[in-house]
Amino acid sequence: MDHAADAHRTDLMTITRFVLNEQSKYPESRGDFTILLNHIVLGCKFVCSAVNKAGLAKLIGLAGETNVQGEEQKKLDVLSNEVFVKALVSSGRTCILVSEEDEEATFVDPSKRGRYCVVFDPLDGSSNIDCGVSIGTIFGIYMMKDNHEPTLDDVLQPGKQMLAAGYCMYGSSCTLVLSTGEGVNGFTLDPSLGEFILTHPDIKIPKKGKIYSVNEGNAKNWDGPTAKYVEKCKFPKDGSSPKSLRYIGSMVADVHRTLLYGGIFLYPADKKSPSGKLRVLYEVFPMSFLMEQAGGQAFTGKQRALDLVPTKIHERSPIFLGSFDDVEDIKALYAAEGKRE
C-alpha cells in the first residue's frame, strides 16, 4: 500500500472549503456568494445523479414540449431546469434567473430575494444523452448594480461584469470547473464522499494548441475569415504540422478539452445562422470568462466576447475561443477582411 499517498488523501480540498478560503480574503464578505455557490453545487450533484440513471429511469423519452429555441425537450432537460430554479430560489440569494429552457426570466419573490442574478443552461448538449456523450450545465453569476426593484437590465450586462462563471460536465467523471475572477479551478466529484474535490488547481490553457474544433458540416455557409482559418489549420503554408480536428458537438465537452489541451473552438456565424447559434448570456459569456481567466481569448468576429452588450436574454452570437495565439490568428483574418471592405 502507498501509505504516503493515503496520508496525502486525508487532506482534501473540497469545493466548499475552497470557496470559504476565497471568502476569507474579503473580511467584509457576508457569505452570501458562498451560500449561492453551494446551492449551484447541490444542483450539479442532483443532475449528475439523474444523468447517470437516465437510461434506466426512462427519462430519455421526449417530454413532448418544445423549448423556446425550438428544440425538442428531453425529460432530463425539464428535470434539470426545475432542480436549478428551485435550488437557486431556495438559496435566498438570487433576484433574477435566466434559463435556456424558459422563455421569460424568473423574478424571485421579494421574500426570498437576494442580490445575485444567475444565468444558466441547465443541460447543454442534451440531445447527446442517448449515445452517452458528455453533457453539462453552464452558469454565470452577476450582481445587482444597487438596491432597486430588479429589472431585465440587471442581467443584460456585458460578460466582463460577471462575478463568477463555470460549468459542470457529466461524463466519465463529474467535473466542475469554476472561476470567481481569480483564475480557474477544476473539481471532480468523488462519488464515495459525495464531494467535489480540487483535482485541477489553477488551470492555464496552453498559449498555442494543436487542435481545432468546429462543425465542418456547415462549411459551405461560412464567411471568408472562418473558411480561410480552417483551411490554414488543415494546410498550413508555413511548413508546420496541420492541426487535428476534434468536434463532439456538446459545447461543455468541446470547451473542456480546449481548456485543458489548448487549441481553438469555433462556432461562427454562417448564411443559415447569421447571428451564430450559441446564446450569449449562458453559453458564450461563461465560457469566454473561463477562457480569459485561464489565459486564453474569446472573440465574436467583431470584438472581445466579454465586451458584448446583450439586448435580449436569448440573444445569439458567433464565438471563437481558446488558446491566445490561435484566437490571435482568427482575429488577424477578420481584421484583414475588414480592411478590404
C-alpha positions in Angstrom: 0.0 0.0 0.0 1.1 3.5 -0.7 0.8 5.0 2.8 2.3 8.3 1.7 -0.5 8.7 -0.9 -3.2 7.6 1.5 -2.0 10.2 4.1 -2.0 12.8 1.4 -5.6 12.0 0.5 -6.8 12.8 4.1 -6.3 16.5 3.4 -9.0 17.0 0.8 -9.7 20.4 -0.7 -13.4 20.3 -1.2 -15.2 22.9 -3.3 -16.9 24.2 -0.1 -13.6 24.6 1.7 -12.0 26.2 -1.4 -14.8 28.8 -1.7 -14.7 29.5 2.1 -10.9 30.1 1.8 -11.6 32.5 -1.0 -14.3 34.2 1.1 -11.9 34.7 4.0 -9.8 37.0 1.7 -12.7 39.5 1.9 -13.3 40.5 5.5 -16.4 42.4 4.6 -18.0 39.3 2.9 -21.2 38.1 4.4 -21.0 34.6 2.9 -24.0 35.1 0.5 -21.9 34.2 -2.5 -20.6 31.1 -0.8 -24.2 30.0 0.0 -25.2 30.7 -3.6 -22.4 28.5 -5.0 -23.3 25.8 -2.5 -26.8 25.7 -4.0 -25.4 25.5 -7.5 -23.1 22.7 -6.5 -26.1 20.8 -5.0 -28.0 21.2 -8.3 -25.0 19.8 -10.2 -24.8 16.8 -7.9 -28.5 16.1 -8.4 -28.3 16.4 -12.2 -25.2 14.2 -12.3 -27.1 11.5 -10.4 -30.1 11.9 -12.7 -28.0 11.8 -15.9 -26.3 8.6 -14.7 -29.7 6.9 -14.2 -31.3 8.4 -17.3 -31.3 5.2 -19.4 -32.7 3.2 -16.6 -35.3 5.6 -15.4 -36.8 6.1 -18.8 -36.1 9.8 -18.5 -34.7 9.7 -22.1 -38.1 10.0 -23.8 -39.2 13.4 -25.1 -41.3 15.4 -22.7 -43.4 16.4 -25.6 -42.9 20.1 -25.3 -40.6 22.3 -27.5 -38.4 24.9 -25.7 -38.0 28.5 -26.7 -35.2 27.6 -29.1 -37.4 25.2 -31.0 -35.5 22.2 -29.7 -37.5 19.1 -28.6 -37.2 18.9 -24.8 -35.9 15.8 -23.2 -37.4 14.9 -19.9 -34.0 15.3 -18.4 -33.9 19.0 -19.6 -37.1 19.7 -17.8 -36.0 18.0 -14.6 -32.6 19.7 -14.6 -34.2 23.1 -15.2 -36.6 22.6 -12.3 -33.8 21.4 -10.0 -31.7 24.5 -10.7 -34.5 27.0 -10.5 -35.6 25.5 -7.1 -32.1 25.3 -5.8 -31.3 28.9 -6.8 -34.6 30.4 -5.4 -34.3 28.5 -2.1 -30.8 29.8 -1.6 -32.5 33.2 -0.8 -29.6 34.9 -2.5 -30.9 35.4 -6.1 -33.2 38.0 -7.6 -33.3 37.1 -11.4 -32.8 33.8 -13.1 -32.4 33.3 -16.8 -32.5 29.7 -18.1 -32.1 28.4 -21.6 -35.3 26.4 -21.1 -37.6 29.3 -20.0 -38.7 31.9 -22.5 -39.1 34.6 -19.8 -36.7 35.5 -17.0 -37.7 34.3 -13.5 -38.1 37.2 -11.0 -37.7 35.8 -7.5 -40.4 36.5 -4.9 -39.3 39.5 -2.7 -39.4 37.4 0.5 -36.7 35.1 -1.0 -34.8 37.8 -2.9 -31.0 38.3 -2.8 -28.6 40.4 -4.8 -27.4 37.9 -7.4 -28.6 37.3 -10.9 -27.8 33.8 -12.3 -27.9 32.9 -16.0 -27.6 29.2 -16.8 -28.1 26.4 -19.4 -29.3 23.5 -17.1 -28.4 20.7 -19.6 -26.3 21.7 -22.6 -26.0 19.1 -25.3 -28.9 17.1 -24.0 -29.6 15.6 -27.5 -26.4 13.6 -26.8 -27.9 11.8 -23.7 -28.9 8.7 -25.7 -25.4 8.0 -27.0 -23.5 8.6 -23.8 -21.6 11.7 -24.9 -20.6 14.2 -22.2 -23.2 16.8 -21.5 -23.2 19.6 -18.9 -24.6 22.6 -17.0 -23.2 26.1 -17.7 -23.7 29.1 -15.4 -22.8 32.7 -14.9 -23.4 35.0 -11.9 -23.9 38.8 -11.9 -24.6 41.1 -9.0 -27.4 43.6 -8.8 -26.0 47.1 -9.5 -27.7 48.5 -6.4 -30.7 48.1 -4.2 -33.6 48.7 -6.6 -36.5 46.7 -8.0 -34.9 44.1 -10.2 -35.3 44.6 -14.0 -34.0 42.7 -17.1 -31.3 45.4 -17.4 -29.7 43.7 -14.3 -28.9 40.6 -16.4 -28.4 42.3 -19.8 -24.8 43.3 -18.8 -21.6 42.6 -20.7 -19.8 39.4 -19.8 -16.9 41.3 -18.3 -19.3 42.3 -15.4 -19.7 38.7 -14.3 -18.5 37.9 -10.8 -18.2 34.1 -11.5 -18.8 31.5 -14.2 -18.4 27.8 -14.5 -19.7 24.6 -15.9 -20.3 21.1 -14.6 -19.6 18.3 -17.1 -21.4 14.9 -16.7 -19.1 12.5 -18.5 -16.8 9.6 -17.5 -16.5 11.6 -14.3 -18.4 14.6 -13.0 -16.2 17.6 -13.3 -17.0 21.2 -12.1 -14.8 24.0 -13.5 -15.2 27.3 -11.7 -13.8 30.8 -11.8 -14.6 33.6 -9.3 -12.4 36.0 -11.2 -9.1 34.9 -9.8 -8.0 32.0 -12.1 -9.8 28.8 -13.0 -10.0 25.6 -10.8 -11.4 22.2 -11.6 -13.1 19.9 -9.1 -14.1 16.2 -9.6 -17.0 14.6 -7.8 -15.9 11.8 -5.5 -19.0 9.6 -5.5 -18.0 7.8 -2.3 -17.9 11.1 -0.4 -20.5 13.0 -2.4 -18.0 15.9 -2.5 -16.3 17.8 -5.3 -12.5 17.6 -4.7 -10.0 20.0 -6.2 -8.2 18.0 -8.9 -7.2 20.7 -11.4 -5.8 23.7 -9.5 -5.1 26.9 -11.4 -5.9 25.7 -14.9 -3.9 27.6 -17.6 -4.7 27.0 -21.3 -1.5 26.4 -23.5 -0.6 29.6 -25.4 -1.0 27.7 -28.7 -2.8 24.5 -29.4 -2.7 21.7 -32.0 -6.5 21.1 -32.2 -9.3 23.0 -33.9 -12.9 22.2 -33.1 -15.8 23.2 -35.4 -18.8 21.7 -37.2 -17.3 21.3 -40.7 -20.7 20.3 -42.0 -21.6 24.0 -42.1 -18.5 24.9 -44.2 -20.4 25.8 -47.4 -22.2 28.6 -45.5 -19.1 30.1 -43.7 -17.8 33.6 -44.2 -14.3 34.2 -45.7 -12.2 34.5 -42.5 -13.6 31.3 -41.0 -13.1 29.4 -44.2 -9.5 30.7 -44.5 -8.7 29.9 -40.9 -9.9 26.3 -41.2 -8.0 25.9 -44.5 -4.9 27.1 -42.7 -5.4 24.6 -39.9 -5.6 21.8 -42.5 -3.0 23.0 -45.0 -0.5 25.3 -43.2 1.6 27.3 -45.5 4.5 27.8 -43.1 5.7 24.2 -43.1 4.2 23.5 -39.6 2.1 20.3 -39.0 -1.7 20.6 -39.6 -3.9 20.8 -36.6 -6.1 17.9 -35.6 -9.9 18.2 -35.8 -11.9 17.2 -32.7 -15.6 18.1 -32.5 -18.0 16.5 -30.1 -21.0 18.7 -30.6 -21.5 19.2 -26.9 -20.2 22.7 -26.0 -19.2 21.8 -22.5 -17.1 18.8 -23.6 -15.5 20.7 -26.5 -14.6 23.7 -24.4 -13.4 21.5 -21.5 -10.9 19.7 -23.9 -9.9 23.1 -25.4 -9.2 24.5 -21.9 -7.1 21.5 -20.8 -5.2 20.7 -24.1 -5.3 24.1 -25.9 -6.4 24.9 -29.4 -9.5 26.7 -30.6 -13.3 26.2 -30.5 -15.3 27.9 -33.2 -19.0 28.4 -33.7 -19.1 31.0 -36.4 -22.0 32.9 -37.9 -23.0 31.5 -41.3 -25.6 32.1 -44.0 -28.1 29.8 -42.1 -27.5 31.4 -38.7 -26.2 35.0 -39.4 -26.0 35.8 -35.7 -24.3 32.5 -34.8 -26.0 29.7 -32.9 -24.7 29.9 -29.3 -26.6 32.0 -26.7 -24.7 35.0 -25.4 -25.7 35.1 -21.7 -25.5 31.4 -20.6 -23.1 29.9 -23.2 -20.8 32.5 -24.8 -20.2 34.7 -21.7 -19.5 32.0 -19.1 -17.1 30.1 -21.4 -15.4 33.3 -22.5 -15.0 34.3 -18.9 -13.3 31.0 -18.1 -11.1 31.1 -21.2 -9.8 34.6 -20.3 -9.2 33.7 -16.7 -7.2 30.7 -17.9 -5.0 32.9 -20.1 -6.9 32.4 -23.4 -9.1 34.7 -25.5 -12.7 34.8 -26.8 -13.7 36.8 -29.9 -17.0 37.2 -31.7 -15.6 38.0 -35.1 -16.1 41.7 -34.3 -15.0 42.3 -30.8 -13.8 40.8 -27.5 -16.7 38.5 -26.5 -17.0 39.8 -22.9 -17.5 43.4 -24.2 -20.7 42.4 -26.0 -23.8 44.1 -24.5 -26.8 41.8 -24.9 -30.2 43.3 -25.7 -32.3 40.2 -25.3 -31.9 37.3 -22.8 -31.8 34.6 -25.5 -29.6 36.6 -27.9 -27.1 34.6 -30.0 -23.5 35.4 -31.1 -20.7 33.8 -33.1 -17.8 32.7 -30.9 -14.1 31.9 -31.4 -12.4 30.9 -28.1 -9.3 29.1 -26.9 -5.5 29.5 -26.9 -4.3 33.1 -27.0 -2.2 32.7 -30.2 -4.8 30.7 -32.1 -7.5 33.3 -31.4 -5.0 36.0 -32.5 -4.8 34.2 -35.9 -8.5 34.4 -36.5 -8.6 38.0 -35.3 -6.0 38.9 -37.9 -8.1 37.3 -40.6 -11.2 39.3 -39.6 -9.1 42.5 -39.4 -7.7 41.9 -42.9 -11.3 41.2 -44.2 -12.4 44.5 -42.6 -9.6 46.5 -44.3 -10.6 45.1 -47.7 -14.3 46.0 -47.4 
